[in-house]
mmCIF file with all atom_site columns, C-alpha atoms in Angstrom:
data_model
loop_
_atom_site.group_PDB
_atom_site.id
_atom_site.type_symbol
_atom_site.label_atom_id
_atom_site.label_alt_id
_atom_site.label_comp_id
_atom_site.label_asym_id
_atom_site.label_entity_id
_atom_site.label_seq_id
_atom_site.pdbx_PDB_ins_code
_atom_site.Cartn_x
_atom_site.Cartn_y
_atom_site.Cartn_z
_atom_site.occupancy
_atom_site.B_iso_or_equiv
_atom_site.pdbx_formal_charge
_atom_site.auth_seq_id
_atom_site.auth_comp_id
_atom_site.auth_asym_id
_atom_site.auth_atom_id
_atom_site.pdbx_PDB_model_num
ATOM 1   C CA . MET A 1 1   ? 0.000   0.000  0.000   1.00 0.00 ? 1   MET A CA 1
ATOM 2   C CA . LYS A 1 2   ? 2.845   2.370  0.830   1.00 0.00 ? 2   LYS A CA 1
ATOM 3   C CA . ARG A 1 3   ? 4.451   1.784  -2.597  1.00 0.00 ? 3   ARG A CA 1
ATOM 4   C CA . PHE A 1 4   ? 1.124   2.529  -4.286  1.00 0.00 ? 4   PHE A CA 1
ATOM 5   C CA . ARG A 1 5   ? 0.787   5.890  -2.442  1.00 0.00 ? 5   ARG A CA 1
ATOM 6   C CA . THR A 1 6   ? 4.362   6.823  -3.330  1.00 0.00 ? 6   THR A CA 1
ATOM 7   C CA . ALA A 1 7   ? 3.767   5.951  -7.003  1.00 0.00 ? 7   ALA A CA 1
ATOM 8   C CA . CYS A 1 8   ? 0.583   8.079  -7.025  1.00 0.00 ? 8   CYS A CA 1
ATOM 9   C CA . TRP A 1 9   ? 2.413   11.066 -5.537  1.00 0.00 ? 9   TRP A CA 1
ATOM 10  C CA . ILE A 1 10  ? 5.225   10.715 -8.057  1.00 0.00 ? 10  ILE A CA 1
ATOM 11  C CA . GLY A 1 11  ? 2.654   10.597 -10.882 1.00 0.00 ? 11  GLY A CA 1
ATOM 12  C CA . ILE A 1 12  ? 0.921   13.709 -9.557  1.00 0.00 ? 12  ILE A CA 1
ATOM 13  C CA . LEU A 1 13  ? 4.240   15.561 -9.266  1.00 0.00 ? 13  LEU A CA 1
ATOM 14  C CA . VAL A 1 14  ? 5.262   14.597 -12.824 1.00 0.00 ? 14  VAL A CA 1
ATOM 15  C CA . LEU A 1 15  ? 1.885   15.719 -14.181 1.00 0.00 ? 15  LEU A CA 1
ATOM 16  C CA . THR A 1 16  ? 2.073   19.002 -12.261 1.00 0.00 ? 16  THR A CA 1
ATOM 17  C CA . ALA A 1 17  ? 5.600   19.654 -13.551 1.00 0.00 ? 17  ALA A CA 1
ATOM 18  C CA . ALA A 1 18  ? 4.522   18.924 -17.140 1.00 0.00 ? 18  ALA A CA 1
ATOM 19  C CA . LEU A 1 19  ? 1.595   21.325 -16.851 1.00 0.00 ? 19  LEU A CA 1
ATOM 20  C CA . ALA A 1 20  ? 3.806   24.011 -15.313 1.00 0.00 ? 20  ALA A CA 1
ATOM 21  C CA . MET A 1 21  ? 6.365   23.657 -18.113 1.00 0.00 ? 21  MET A CA 1
ATOM 22  C CA . GLY A 1 22  ? 3.605   23.911 -20.722 1.00 0.00 ? 22  GLY A CA 1
ATOM 23  C CA . CYS A 1 23  ? 2.266   27.104 -19.129 1.00 0.00 ? 23  CYS A CA 1
ATOM 24  C CA . ALA A 1 24  ? 5.753   28.544 -18.770 1.00 0.00 ? 24  ALA A CA 1
ATOM 25  C CA . ALA A 1 25  ? 6.388   27.845 -22.450 1.00 0.00 ? 25  ALA A CA 1
ATOM 26  C CA . GLY A 1 26  ? 3.522   30.175 -23.315 1.00 0.00 ? 26  GLY A CA 1
ATOM 27  C CA . THR A 1 27  ? 0.895   27.659 -24.353 1.00 0.00 ? 27  THR A CA 1
ATOM 28  C CA . THR A 1 28  ? -2.427  29.431 -23.962 1.00 0.00 ? 28  THR A CA 1
ATOM 29  C CA . ALA A 1 29  ? -5.775  29.160 -25.687 1.00 0.00 ? 29  ALA A CA 1
ATOM 30  C CA . THR A 1 30  ? -6.266  32.148 -27.964 1.00 0.00 ? 30  THR A CA 1
ATOM 31  C CA . ARG A 1 31  ? -8.684  33.062 -30.701 1.00 0.00 ? 31  ARG A CA 1
ATOM 32  C CA . THR A 1 32  ? -7.389  32.715 -34.250 1.00 0.00 ? 32  THR A CA 1
ATOM 33  C CA . ASP A 1 33  ? -8.562  34.687 -37.263 1.00 0.00 ? 33  ASP A CA 1
ATOM 34  C CA . ASP A 1 34  ? -9.627  31.387 -38.846 1.00 0.00 ? 34  ASP A CA 1
ATOM 35  C CA . GLU A 1 35  ? -12.305 30.877 -36.195 1.00 0.00 ? 35  GLU A CA 1
ATOM 36  C CA . PRO A 1 36  ? -15.645 31.899 -37.728 1.00 0.00 ? 36  PRO A CA 1
ATOM 37  C CA . ALA A 1 37  ? -17.992 34.183 -35.835 1.00 0.00 ? 37  ALA A CA 1
ATOM 38  C CA . LYS A 1 38  ? -21.111 32.428 -34.516 1.00 0.00 ? 38  LYS A CA 1
ATOM 39  C CA . ILE A 1 39  ? -24.246 33.530 -32.712 1.00 0.00 ? 39  ILE A CA 1
ATOM 40  C CA . PHE A 1 40  ? -26.697 31.587 -30.577 1.00 0.00 ? 40  PHE A CA 1
ATOM 41  C CA . ILE A 1 41  ? -30.156 32.827 -29.623 1.00 0.00 ? 41  ILE A CA 1
ATOM 42  C CA . SER A 1 42  ? -31.899 31.851 -26.394 1.00 0.00 ? 42  SER A CA 1
ATOM 43  C CA . PRO A 1 43  ? -34.684 31.039 -26.617 1.00 0.00 ? 43  PRO A CA 1
ATOM 44  C CA . ALA A 1 44  ? -34.617 30.369 -30.371 1.00 0.00 ? 44  ALA A CA 1
ATOM 45  C CA . SER A 1 45  ? -38.362 30.979 -30.623 1.00 0.00 ? 45  SER A CA 1
ATOM 46  C CA . GLY A 1 46  ? -40.936 33.222 -29.001 1.00 0.00 ? 46  GLY A CA 1
ATOM 47  C CA . LYS A 1 47  ? -43.822 35.604 -29.546 1.00 0.00 ? 47  LYS A CA 1
ATOM 48  C CA . ALA A 1 48  ? -43.342 39.139 -30.869 1.00 0.00 ? 48  ALA A CA 1
ATOM 49  C CA . ALA A 1 49  ? -41.882 41.425 -28.167 1.00 0.00 ? 49  ALA A CA 1
ATOM 50  C CA . ALA A 1 50  ? -40.583 38.431 -26.152 1.00 0.00 ? 50  ALA A CA 1
ATOM 51  C CA . ASN A 1 51  ? -37.168 38.840 -24.532 1.00 0.00 ? 51  ASN A CA 1
ATOM 52  C CA . ILE A 1 52  ? -34.246 36.997 -26.106 1.00 0.00 ? 52  ILE A CA 1
ATOM 53  C CA . THR A 1 53  ? -30.531 36.840 -25.454 1.00 0.00 ? 53  THR A CA 1
ATOM 54  C CA . ILE A 1 54  ? -28.009 36.707 -28.284 1.00 0.00 ? 54  ILE A CA 1
ATOM 55  C CA . TYR A 1 55  ? -24.616 35.169 -27.522 1.00 0.00 ? 55  TYR A CA 1
ATOM 56  C CA . GLY A 1 56  ? -21.739 35.729 -29.941 1.00 0.00 ? 56  GLY A CA 1
ATOM 57  C CA . THR A 1 57  ? -18.352 34.013 -30.209 1.00 0.00 ? 57  THR A CA 1
ATOM 58  C CA . GLY A 1 58  ? -15.459 34.188 -32.673 1.00 0.00 ? 58  GLY A CA 1
ATOM 59  C CA . PHE A 1 59  ? -15.609 37.959 -33.139 1.00 0.00 ? 59  PHE A CA 1
ATOM 60  C CA . LYS A 1 60  ? -12.454 40.048 -32.962 1.00 0.00 ? 60  LYS A CA 1
ATOM 61  C CA . PRO A 1 61  ? -11.582 41.416 -29.501 1.00 0.00 ? 61  PRO A CA 1
ATOM 62  C CA . GLY A 1 62  ? -13.149 44.862 -29.002 1.00 0.00 ? 62  GLY A CA 1
ATOM 63  C CA . GLU A 1 63  ? -15.172 44.609 -32.203 1.00 0.00 ? 63  GLU A CA 1
ATOM 64  C CA . GLU A 1 64  ? -18.414 46.628 -32.194 1.00 0.00 ? 64  GLU A CA 1
ATOM 65  C CA . VAL A 1 65  ? -21.342 44.486 -33.303 1.00 0.00 ? 65  VAL A CA 1
ATOM 66  C CA . ASP A 1 66  ? -24.621 45.485 -34.972 1.00 0.00 ? 66  ASP A CA 1
ATOM 67  C CA . ILE A 1 67  ? -27.579 43.109 -34.643 1.00 0.00 ? 67  ILE A CA 1
ATOM 68  C CA . VAL A 1 68  ? -30.542 43.098 -37.044 1.00 0.00 ? 68  VAL A CA 1
ATOM 69  C CA . MET A 1 69  ? -33.595 40.944 -37.645 1.00 0.00 ? 69  MET A CA 1
ATOM 70  C CA . VAL A 1 70  ? -34.344 40.293 -41.324 1.00 0.00 ? 70  VAL A CA 1
ATOM 71  C CA . VAL A 1 71  ? -38.115 40.811 -41.606 1.00 0.00 ? 71  VAL A CA 1
ATOM 72  C CA . GLY A 1 72  ? -38.507 40.714 -45.392 1.00 0.00 ? 72  GLY A CA 1
ATOM 73  C CA . ALA A 1 73  ? -36.637 40.903 -48.666 1.00 0.00 ? 73  ALA A CA 1
ATOM 74  C CA . GLY A 1 74  ? -34.090 43.648 -48.038 1.00 0.00 ? 74  GLY A CA 1
ATOM 75  C CA . GLU A 1 75  ? -35.943 44.767 -44.891 1.00 0.00 ? 75  GLU A CA 1
ATOM 76  C CA . LYS A 1 76  ? -34.035 44.725 -41.619 1.00 0.00 ? 76  LYS A CA 1
ATOM 77  C CA . VAL A 1 77  ? -34.900 45.954 -38.140 1.00 0.00 ? 77  VAL A CA 1
ATOM 78  C CA . GLY A 1 78  ? -32.148 46.860 -35.706 1.00 0.00 ? 78  GLY A CA 1
ATOM 79  C CA . LEU A 1 79  ? -32.100 44.990 -32.415 1.00 0.00 ? 79  LEU A CA 1
ATOM 80  C CA . GLY A 1 80  ? -30.192 46.514 -29.559 1.00 0.00 ? 80  GLY A CA 1
ATOM 81  C CA . THR A 1 81  ? -29.783 46.301 -25.859 1.00 0.00 ? 81  THR A CA 1
ATOM 82  C CA . GLU A 1 82  ? -31.825 47.932 -23.151 1.00 0.00 ? 82  GLU A CA 1
ATOM 83  C CA . LYS A 1 83  ? -29.021 50.497 -22.850 1.00 0.00 ? 83  LYS A CA 1
ATOM 84  C CA . VAL A 1 84  ? -27.903 52.834 -25.606 1.00 0.00 ? 84  VAL A CA 1
ATOM 85  C CA . GLU A 1 85  ? -24.301 51.566 -25.444 1.00 0.00 ? 85  GLU A CA 1
ATOM 86  C CA . ALA A 1 86  ? -22.639 49.818 -28.368 1.00 0.00 ? 86  ALA A CA 1
ATOM 87  C CA . ILE A 1 87  ? -22.360 46.043 -28.234 1.00 0.00 ? 87  ILE A CA 1
ATOM 88  C CA . LYS A 1 88  ? -18.662 45.134 -28.046 1.00 0.00 ? 88  LYS A CA 1
ATOM 89  C CA . ALA A 1 89  ? -16.913 41.777 -28.129 1.00 0.00 ? 89  ALA A CA 1
ATOM 90  C CA . ASN A 1 90  ? -14.729 41.124 -25.091 1.00 0.00 ? 90  ASN A CA 1
ATOM 91  C CA . ALA A 1 91  ? -11.021 40.155 -25.128 1.00 0.00 ? 91  ALA A CA 1
ATOM 92  C CA . GLN A 1 92  ? -11.978 36.585 -26.112 1.00 0.00 ? 92  GLN A CA 1
ATOM 93  C CA . GLY A 1 93  ? -14.173 37.792 -29.005 1.00 0.00 ? 93  GLY A CA 1
ATOM 94  C CA . ALA A 1 94  ? -17.483 37.035 -27.265 1.00 0.00 ? 94  ALA A CA 1
ATOM 95  C CA . PHE A 1 95  ? -20.525 39.156 -26.403 1.00 0.00 ? 95  PHE A CA 1
ATOM 96  C CA . THR A 1 96  ? -23.955 38.839 -24.826 1.00 0.00 ? 96  THR A CA 1
ATOM 97  C CA . ALA A 1 97  ? -26.848 41.087 -25.843 1.00 0.00 ? 97  ALA A CA 1
ATOM 98  C CA . LYS A 1 98  ? -30.251 41.131 -24.165 1.00 0.00 ? 98  LYS A CA 1
ATOM 99  C CA . THR A 1 99  ? -32.973 42.366 -26.505 1.00 0.00 ? 99  THR A CA 1
ATOM 100 C CA . ALA A 1 100 ? -36.480 41.495 -27.686 1.00 0.00 ? 100 ALA A CA 1
ATOM 101 C CA . ILE A 1 101 ? -38.110 40.090 -30.793 1.00 0.00 ? 101 ILE A CA 1
ATOM 102 C CA . TYR A 1 102 ? -39.375 42.836 -33.114 1.00 0.00 ? 102 TYR A CA 1
ATOM 103 C CA . VAL A 1 103 ? -42.780 43.844 -31.759 1.00 0.00 ? 103 VAL A CA 1
ATOM 104 C CA . ARG A 1 104 ? -44.462 43.862 -35.210 1.00 0.00 ? 104 ARG A CA 1
ATOM 105 C CA . ALA A 1 105 ? -43.045 40.521 -36.355 1.00 0.00 ? 105 ALA A CA 1
ATOM 106 C CA . LYS A 1 106 ? -45.671 38.132 -37.666 1.00 0.00 ? 106 LYS A CA 1
ATOM 107 C CA . PRO A 1 107 ? -45.447 34.400 -36.878 1.00 0.00 ? 107 PRO A CA 1
ATOM 108 C CA . GLY A 1 108 ? -42.843 32.644 -39.015 1.00 0.00 ? 108 GLY A CA 1
ATOM 109 C CA . ALA A 1 109 ? -39.155 31.961 -39.593 1.00 0.00 ? 109 ALA A CA 1
ATOM 110 C CA . TYR A 1 110 ? -36.667 34.830 -39.499 1.00 0.00 ? 110 TYR A CA 1
ATOM 111 C CA . THR A 1 111 ? -32.918 35.363 -39.524 1.00 0.00 ? 111 THR A CA 1
ATOM 112 C CA . ILE A 1 112 ? -30.885 37.325 -36.995 1.00 0.00 ? 112 ILE A CA 1
ATOM 113 C CA . GLU A 1 113 ? -27.743 38.804 -38.559 1.00 0.00 ? 113 GLU A CA 1
ATOM 114 C CA . THR A 1 114 ? -24.725 40.268 -36.820 1.00 0.00 ? 114 THR A CA 1
ATOM 115 C CA . SER A 1 115 ? -21.946 42.275 -38.388 1.00 0.00 ? 115 SER A CA 1
ATOM 116 C CA . GLY A 1 116 ? -18.867 43.655 -36.699 1.00 0.00 ? 116 GLY A CA 1
ATOM 117 C CA . ASN A 1 117 ? -16.964 46.804 -37.580 1.00 0.00 ? 117 ASN A CA 1
ATOM 118 C CA . GLN A 1 118 ? -13.856 44.666 -38.230 1.00 0.00 ? 118 GLN A CA 1
ATOM 119 C CA . GLY A 1 119 ? -15.535 42.335 -40.729 1.00 0.00 ? 119 GLY A CA 1
ATOM 120 C CA . SER A 1 120 ? -16.960 39.512 -38.591 1.00 0.00 ? 120 SER A CA 1
ATOM 121 C CA . GLU A 1 121 ? -20.423 38.274 -39.595 1.00 0.00 ? 121 GLU A CA 1
ATOM 122 C CA . ALA A 1 122 ? -22.780 35.595 -38.271 1.00 0.00 ? 122 ALA A CA 1
ATOM 123 C CA . LYS A 1 123 ? -26.414 34.534 -38.703 1.00 0.00 ? 123 LYS A CA 1
ATOM 124 C CA . ALA A 1 124 ? -28.881 32.405 -36.746 1.00 0.00 ? 124 ALA A CA 1
ATOM 125 C CA . PRO A 1 125 ? -32.517 31.428 -37.203 1.00 0.00 ? 125 PRO A CA 1
ATOM 126 C CA . LEU A 1 126 ? -35.340 32.738 -35.014 1.00 0.00 ? 126 LEU A CA 1
ATOM 127 C CA . THR A 1 127 ? -38.933 31.537 -35.044 1.00 0.00 ? 127 THR A CA 1
ATOM 128 C CA . VAL A 1 128 ? -41.732 33.934 -34.102 1.00 0.00 ? 128 VAL A CA 1
ATOM 129 C CA . LEU A 1 129 ? -44.693 32.116 -32.563 1.00 0.00 ? 129 LEU A CA 1
ATOM 130 C CA . PRO A 1 130 ? -48.377 33.079 -32.805 1.00 0.00 ? 130 PRO A CA 1
ATOM 131 C CA . LYS A 1 131 ? -49.741 35.214 -29.936 1.00 0.00 ? 131 LYS A CA 1
#
């Protein structure tokens, strides 16, 4: 039993040293320009004027993001936050925006589009339910 405990401690120490060397060597998880921007909507369906949250990832750090709901051919309605501030991606290229479904949207399938001021773009579907 004593040999088993010693072997476990040696294994833990070796693993800890390997992790420390990896961190010291500068291995960190960072966003690459190849990572596409993506958005997720929660909930992905709701009635007109219902609250939704839009989560974005893969944007460039500090990028300002515009959010619109495509309501018809060439027709878009801006969606924003409760505050008048710009929506900005954080240092990891992510953002969260609380907003609501366009109040005049009729039941059906729609697209939410995001575009950043540094070129990032993403789309996601949204379903508007009958009242």
